[in-house]
CSV table of C-alpha atoms in Angstrom, one decimal:
chain,number,residue,atom,x,y,z
H,237,ASP,CA,92.0,-139.2,-83.7
H,238,GLY,CA,89.1,-141.1,-84.6
H,239,GLY,CA,85.5,-139.8,-83.2
H,240,ILE,CA,82.6,-138.2,-84.3
H,241,THR,CA,82.1,-134.1,-85.1
H,242,GLN,CA,79.5,-132.3,-85.6
H,243,SER,CA,79.4,-128.4,-86.9
H,244,PRO,CA,78.5,-126.2,-86.1
H,245,LYS,CA,78.5,-125.8,-82.3
H,246,TYR,CA,75.9,-123.3,-82.6
H,247,LEU,CA,73.6,-122.5,-84.7
H,248,PHE,CA,71.0,-119.4,-85.3
H,249,ARG,CA,68.1,-119.6,-87.7
H,250,LYS,CA,65.1,-117.7,-88.7
H,251,GLU,CA,62.0,-118.9,-88.7
H,252,GLY,CA,60.8,-120.1,-91.9
H,253,GLN,CA,64.5,-121.0,-92.9
H,254,ASN,CA,65.8,-124.8,-93.6
H,255,VAL,CA,69.3,-125.5,-92.0
H,256,THR,CA,71.2,-128.5,-92.1
H,257,LEU,CA,73.7,-129.9,-89.6
H,258,SER,CA,76.6,-132.0,-90.3
H,259,CYS,CA,77.7,-134.9,-88.7
H,260,GLU,CA,81.3,-137.0,-89.6
H,261,GLN,CA,82.5,-140.1,-87.9
H,262,ASN,CA,85.9,-141.7,-89.2
H,263,LEU,CA,85.2,-145.0,-86.6
H,264,ASN,CA,84.1,-147.1,-89.7
H,265,HIS,CA,80.8,-147.5,-87.9
H,266,ASP,CA,77.6,-148.7,-89.8
H,267,ALA,CA,74.7,-147.0,-88.0
H,268,MET,CA,74.5,-143.5,-87.4
H,269,TYR,CA,71.6,-141.4,-85.2
H,270,TRP,CA,70.5,-138.3,-84.7
H,271,TYR,CA,68.9,-137.4,-81.3
H,272,ARG,CA,66.9,-134.4,-80.1
H,273,GLN,CA,67.6,-132.9,-76.4
H,274,ASP,CA,65.6,-130.4,-74.8
H,275,PRO,CA,66.3,-129.1,-71.4
H,276,GLY,CA,66.1,-131.2,-68.5
H,277,GLN,CA,65.2,-134.1,-70.8
H,278,GLY,CA,66.6,-137.2,-72.3
H,279,LEU,CA,67.3,-137.8,-75.8
H,280,ARG,CA,64.6,-138.4,-78.1
H,281,LEU,CA,65.5,-140.4,-81.7
H,282,ILE,CA,64.8,-138.6,-84.7
H,283,TYR,CA,66.0,-140.5,-87.7
H,284,TYR,CA,68.6,-143.5,-87.8
H,285,SER,CA,70.8,-145.3,-90.4
H,286,GLN,CA,72.0,-149.1,-90.1
H,287,ILE,CA,73.7,-148.9,-93.7
H,288,VAL,CA,74.5,-146.6,-96.3
H,289,ASN,CA,71.9,-145.5,-98.7
H,290,ASP,CA,69.3,-146.3,-95.9
H,291,PHE,CA,67.2,-144.7,-93.2
H,292,GLN,CA,64.7,-144.9,-90.8
H,293,LYS,CA,62.5,-142.7,-89.0
H,294,GLY,CA,62.8,-142.7,-85.2
H,295,ASP,CA,60.1,-141.0,-82.6
H,296,ILE,CA,60.1,-137.8,-83.5
H,297,ALA,CA,60.8,-137.5,-87.6
H,298,GLU,CA,58.3,-134.7,-88.8
H,299,GLY,CA,59.8,-131.3,-89.9
H,300,TYR,CA,63.2,-133.2,-90.2
H,301,SER,CA,65.1,-135.0,-92.9
H,302,VAL,CA,68.2,-136.8,-93.4
H,303,SER,CA,70.7,-138.5,-96.2
H,304,ARG,CA,73.2,-141.6,-95.9
H,305,GLU,CA,75.2,-141.1,-98.8
H,306,LYS,CA,78.2,-142.2,-97.6
H,307,LYS,CA,79.2,-144.1,-94.6
H,308,GLU,CA,81.0,-141.6,-92.7
H,309,SER,CA,78.2,-138.7,-93.1
H,310,PHE,CA,74.8,-138.3,-92.1
H,311,PRO,CA,73.3,-134.9,-91.9
H,312,LEU,CA,70.4,-133.7,-90.8
H,313,THR,CA,68.0,-131.2,-92.2
H,314,VAL,CA,65.8,-128.8,-90.0
H,315,THR,CA,63.0,-127.8,-92.3
H,316,SER,CA,60.7,-125.1,-91.7
H,317,ALA,CA,58.0,-127.7,-91.3
H,318,GLN,CA,59.4,-128.4,-87.5
H,319,LYS,CA,57.6,-126.1,-85.3
H,320,ASN,CA,59.8,-125.9,-82.6
H,321,PRO,CA,63.3,-126.6,-83.7
H,322,THR,CA,65.2,-124.9,-80.9
H,323,ALA,CA,67.1,-127.6,-79.0
H,324,PHE,CA,70.3,-129.3,-78.4
H,325,TYR,CA,71.2,-132.2,-81.4
H,326,LEU,CA,73.3,-135.0,-80.9
H,327,CYS,CA,74.3,-137.4,-83.5
H,328,ALA,CA,75.9,-140.7,-82.4
H,329,SER,CA,77.0,-143.9,-84.3
H,330,SER,CA,77.8,-147.7,-83.5
H,331,ILE,CA,79.5,-150.5,-85.1
H,332,GLU,CA,76.6,-152.1,-86.1
H,333,GLY,CA,72.7,-151.1,-85.6
H,334,ALA,CA,71.2,-150.6,-82.4
H,335,GLY,CA,69.6,-154.5,-82.2
H,336,GLY,CA,73.2,-155.7,-81.9
H,337,ILE,CA,74.2,-157.4,-79.0
H,338,ASP,CA,76.9,-155.1,-77.9
H,339,ASN,CA,75.9,-152.0,-79.6
H,340,GLU,CA,77.5,-148.9,-77.5
H,341,GLN,CA,76.7,-145.6,-79.6
H,342,PHE,CA,79.9,-142.9,-79.7
H,343,PHE,CA,78.4,-139.4,-79.3
H,344,GLY,CA,79.6,-136.1,-81.5
H,345,PRO,CA,79.7,-133.0,-79.3
H,346,GLY,CA,76.2,-131.5,-80.0
H,347,THR,CA,74.8,-128.7,-82.0
H,348,ARG,CA,72.4,-126.0,-80.3
H,349,LEU,CA,70.2,-124.7,-82.5
H,350,THR,CA,68.1,-121.7,-81.6
H,351,VAL,CA,65.4,-120.1,-83.9
H,352,LEU,CA,65.1,-116.5,-83.7
W,986,SER,CA,55.3,-143.0,-72.0
W,987,GLN,CA,59.2,-143.5,-70.9
W,988,GLN,CA,61.0,-147.2,-71.4
W,989,GLY,CA,63.4,-146.2,-69.2
W,990,GLU,CA,63.5,-143.6,-66.1
W,991,GLU,CA,65.9,-142.9,-63.7
W,992,ASP,CA,65.4,-142.2,-60.2
W,993,PRO,CA,66.1,-139.9,-58.6
W,994,GLN,CA,65.7,-137.2,-60.8
W,995,ALA,CA,68.7,-135.0,-59.0
W,996,LEU,CA,71.0,-135.8,-56.2
W,997,SER,CA,73.6,-133.7,-54.4
W,998,ILE,CA,76.5,-135.6,-52.0
W,999,GLN,CA,79.5,-134.8,-50.6
W,1000,GLU,CA,82.9,-135.7,-52.3
W,1001,GLY,CA,83.9,-139.2,-51.3
W,1002,GLU,CA,80.4,-140.3,-50.7
W,1003,ASN,CA,78.7,-143.3,-52.9
W,1004,ALA,CA,76.4,-142.1,-55.4
W,1005,THR,CA,73.5,-144.4,-56.1
W,1006,MET,CA,71.0,-144.1,-59.1
W,1007,ASN,CA,68.0,-146.3,-60.2
W,1008,CYS,CA,66.6,-147.0,-63.6
W,1009,SER,CA,63.0,-148.8,-64.3
W,1010,TYR,CA,61.8,-150.2,-67.6
W,1011,LYS,CA,58.7,-151.4,-68.8
W,1012,THR,CA,59.3,-154.4,-71.4
W,1013,SER,CA,61.6,-157.1,-72.2
W,1014,ILE,CA,65.2,-155.8,-73.6
W,1015,ASN,CA,68.2,-157.0,-74.9
W,1016,ASN,CA,70.7,-155.1,-72.6
W,1017,LEU,CA,70.7,-152.0,-70.7
W,1018,GLN,CA,73.3,-149.0,-71.0
W,1019,TRP,CA,74.5,-146.3,-68.7
W,1020,TYR,CA,75.9,-142.7,-70.4
W,1021,ARG,CA,77.4,-139.8,-68.6
W,1022,GLN,CA,76.9,-136.0,-70.1
W,1023,ASN,CA,78.5,-133.5,-68.9
W,1024,SER,CA,76.5,-129.9,-69.2
W,1025,GLY,CA,76.6,-128.9,-73.0
W,1026,ARG,CA,78.1,-131.7,-74.1
W,1027,GLY,CA,77.8,-135.2,-75.6
W,1028,LEU,CA,77.2,-138.4,-73.9
W,1029,VAL,CA,79.9,-141.0,-73.0
W,1030,HIS,CA,79.0,-144.5,-72.6
W,1031,LEU,CA,80.2,-145.9,-69.1
W,1032,ILE,CA,78.7,-149.6,-69.2
W,1033,LEU,CA,76.6,-152.0,-70.8
W,1034,ILE,CA,75.1,-154.7,-69.0
W,1035,ARG,CA,73.7,-157.7,-71.0
W,1036,SER,CA,70.1,-159.0,-70.1
W,1037,ASN,CA,71.7,-162.4,-68.9
W,1038,GLU,CA,74.5,-160.5,-66.5
W,1039,ARG,CA,73.3,-159.5,-62.9
W,1040,GLU,CA,75.8,-157.1,-61.9
W,1041,LYS,CA,79.1,-155.7,-63.9
W,1042,HIS,CA,81.9,-153.2,-62.7
W,1043,SER,CA,84.3,-151.1,-64.5
W,1044,GLY,CA,86.8,-148.8,-62.0
W,1045,ARG,CA,84.5,-147.2,-59.4
W,1046,LEU,CA,81.2,-148.0,-61.2
W,1047,ARG,CA,78.9,-151.0,-60.4
W,1048,VAL,CA,76.0,-151.6,-62.2
W,1049,THR,CA,73.6,-154.1,-61.6
W,1050,LEU,CA,70.3,-155.6,-63.1
W,1051,ASP,CA,67.3,-157.6,-61.7
W,1052,THR,CA,64.9,-158.3,-64.9
W,1053,SER,CA,62.4,-159.8,-62.5
W,1054,LYS,CA,61.7,-155.9,-61.2
W,1055,LYS,CA,63.0,-154.4,-64.5
W,1056,SER,CA,65.4,-152.5,-62.7
W,1057,SER,CA,69.1,-151.2,-62.9
W,1058,SER,CA,71.1,-149.7,-60.5
W,1059,LEU,CA,74.8,-147.4,-60.9
W,1060,LEU,CA,76.7,-146.9,-58.2
W,1061,ILE,CA,79.5,-144.7,-58.2
W,1062,THR,CA,81.6,-145.1,-55.5
W,1063,ALA,CA,84.2,-142.8,-53.7
W,1064,SER,CA,82.6,-139.7,-55.7
W,1065,ARG,CA,84.8,-136.9,-56.8
W,1066,ALA,CA,84.2,-133.6,-58.2
W,1067,ALA,CA,84.5,-134.6,-61.8
W,1068,ASP,CA,81.7,-137.0,-61.5
W,1069,THR,CA,79.2,-134.2,-61.5
W,1070,ALA,CA,76.9,-134.8,-64.6
W,1071,SER,CA,73.7,-136.0,-65.8
W,1072,TYR,CA,73.1,-139.9,-66.0
W,1073,PHE,CA,71.2,-141.6,-68.4
W,1074,CYS,CA,70.3,-145.4,-68.8
W,1075,ALA,CA,69.3,-146.8,-72.5
W,1076,THR,CA,67.8,-149.8,-73.3
W,1077,ILE,CA,67.0,-151.8,-76.3
W,1078,ILE,CA,63.9,-153.4,-76.2
W,1079,GLN,CA,63.7,-156.7,-78.0
W,1080,GLY,CA,63.0,-156.8,-81.6
W,1081,ALA,CA,63.8,-153.0,-81.7
W,1082,GLN,CA,66.3,-151.1,-83.9
W,1083,LYS,CA,66.7,-148.3,-81.3
W,1084,LEU,CA,68.2,-147.0,-78.2
W,1085,VAL,CA,65.5,-145.4,-75.7
W,1086,PHE,CA,66.8,-143.0,-73.2
W,1087,GLY,CA,65.7,-142.3,-69.8
W,1088,GLN,CA,65.3,-138.7,-68.7
W,1089,GLY,CA,68.4,-138.9,-66.5
W,1090,THR,CA,69.5,-138.1,-63.1
W,1091,ARG,CA,71.5,-135.2,-62.5
W,1092,LEU,CA,74.3,-135.6,-59.9
W,1093,THR,CA,76.2,-133.2,-58.5
W,1094,ILE,CA,79.2,-133.8,-56.3
W,1095,ASN,CA,80.5,-131.0,-53.7
W,1096,PRO,CA,83.8,-130.5,-52.8
């Protein structure tokens, strides 16, 4: 059963703690993305990776970090430097990078992070 | 500022009616995509229309693209309760490597 999985579904964090959100895909996609969604809003790009061992900052990268050591995995760390981390986080992947001509993105189910 | 902006922000119709949502964007694009999001879930890709296409159909969905007006519309015909969701347009700006999403239209289908 191919797709993208994210874990955990719900995550609670105390202020000052770093937390890591997991994203795994078995679609053999080259590109992976992390988005943040606030209530009633669209998606904002945090980081993206077009190939293993390479990633670029998106529009709101401050306070976040990522790694892409394996093609299947693109974990996101929300650091204590992120001042307002409570949000819904979505991971996505596509066959090729977003600049490709036919590049639909496949999304995971999301992780809802709440800072206590 | 948002590259894509949907209109209306919210739409409520009766089951069986048609629903039309619009998306406007600011800069030249490679393609425009529509996604659906059920409450608290991930997004699901609905349809992609390339910049050199004017209309595309998929089942009960019809998408149009007018590059001269920098706008697109999504029509859902014969709506069903299961169509209740938020709908987002997303664009790839020419020369960019990222998909930019609008803020979405929240569609409610009343039984």
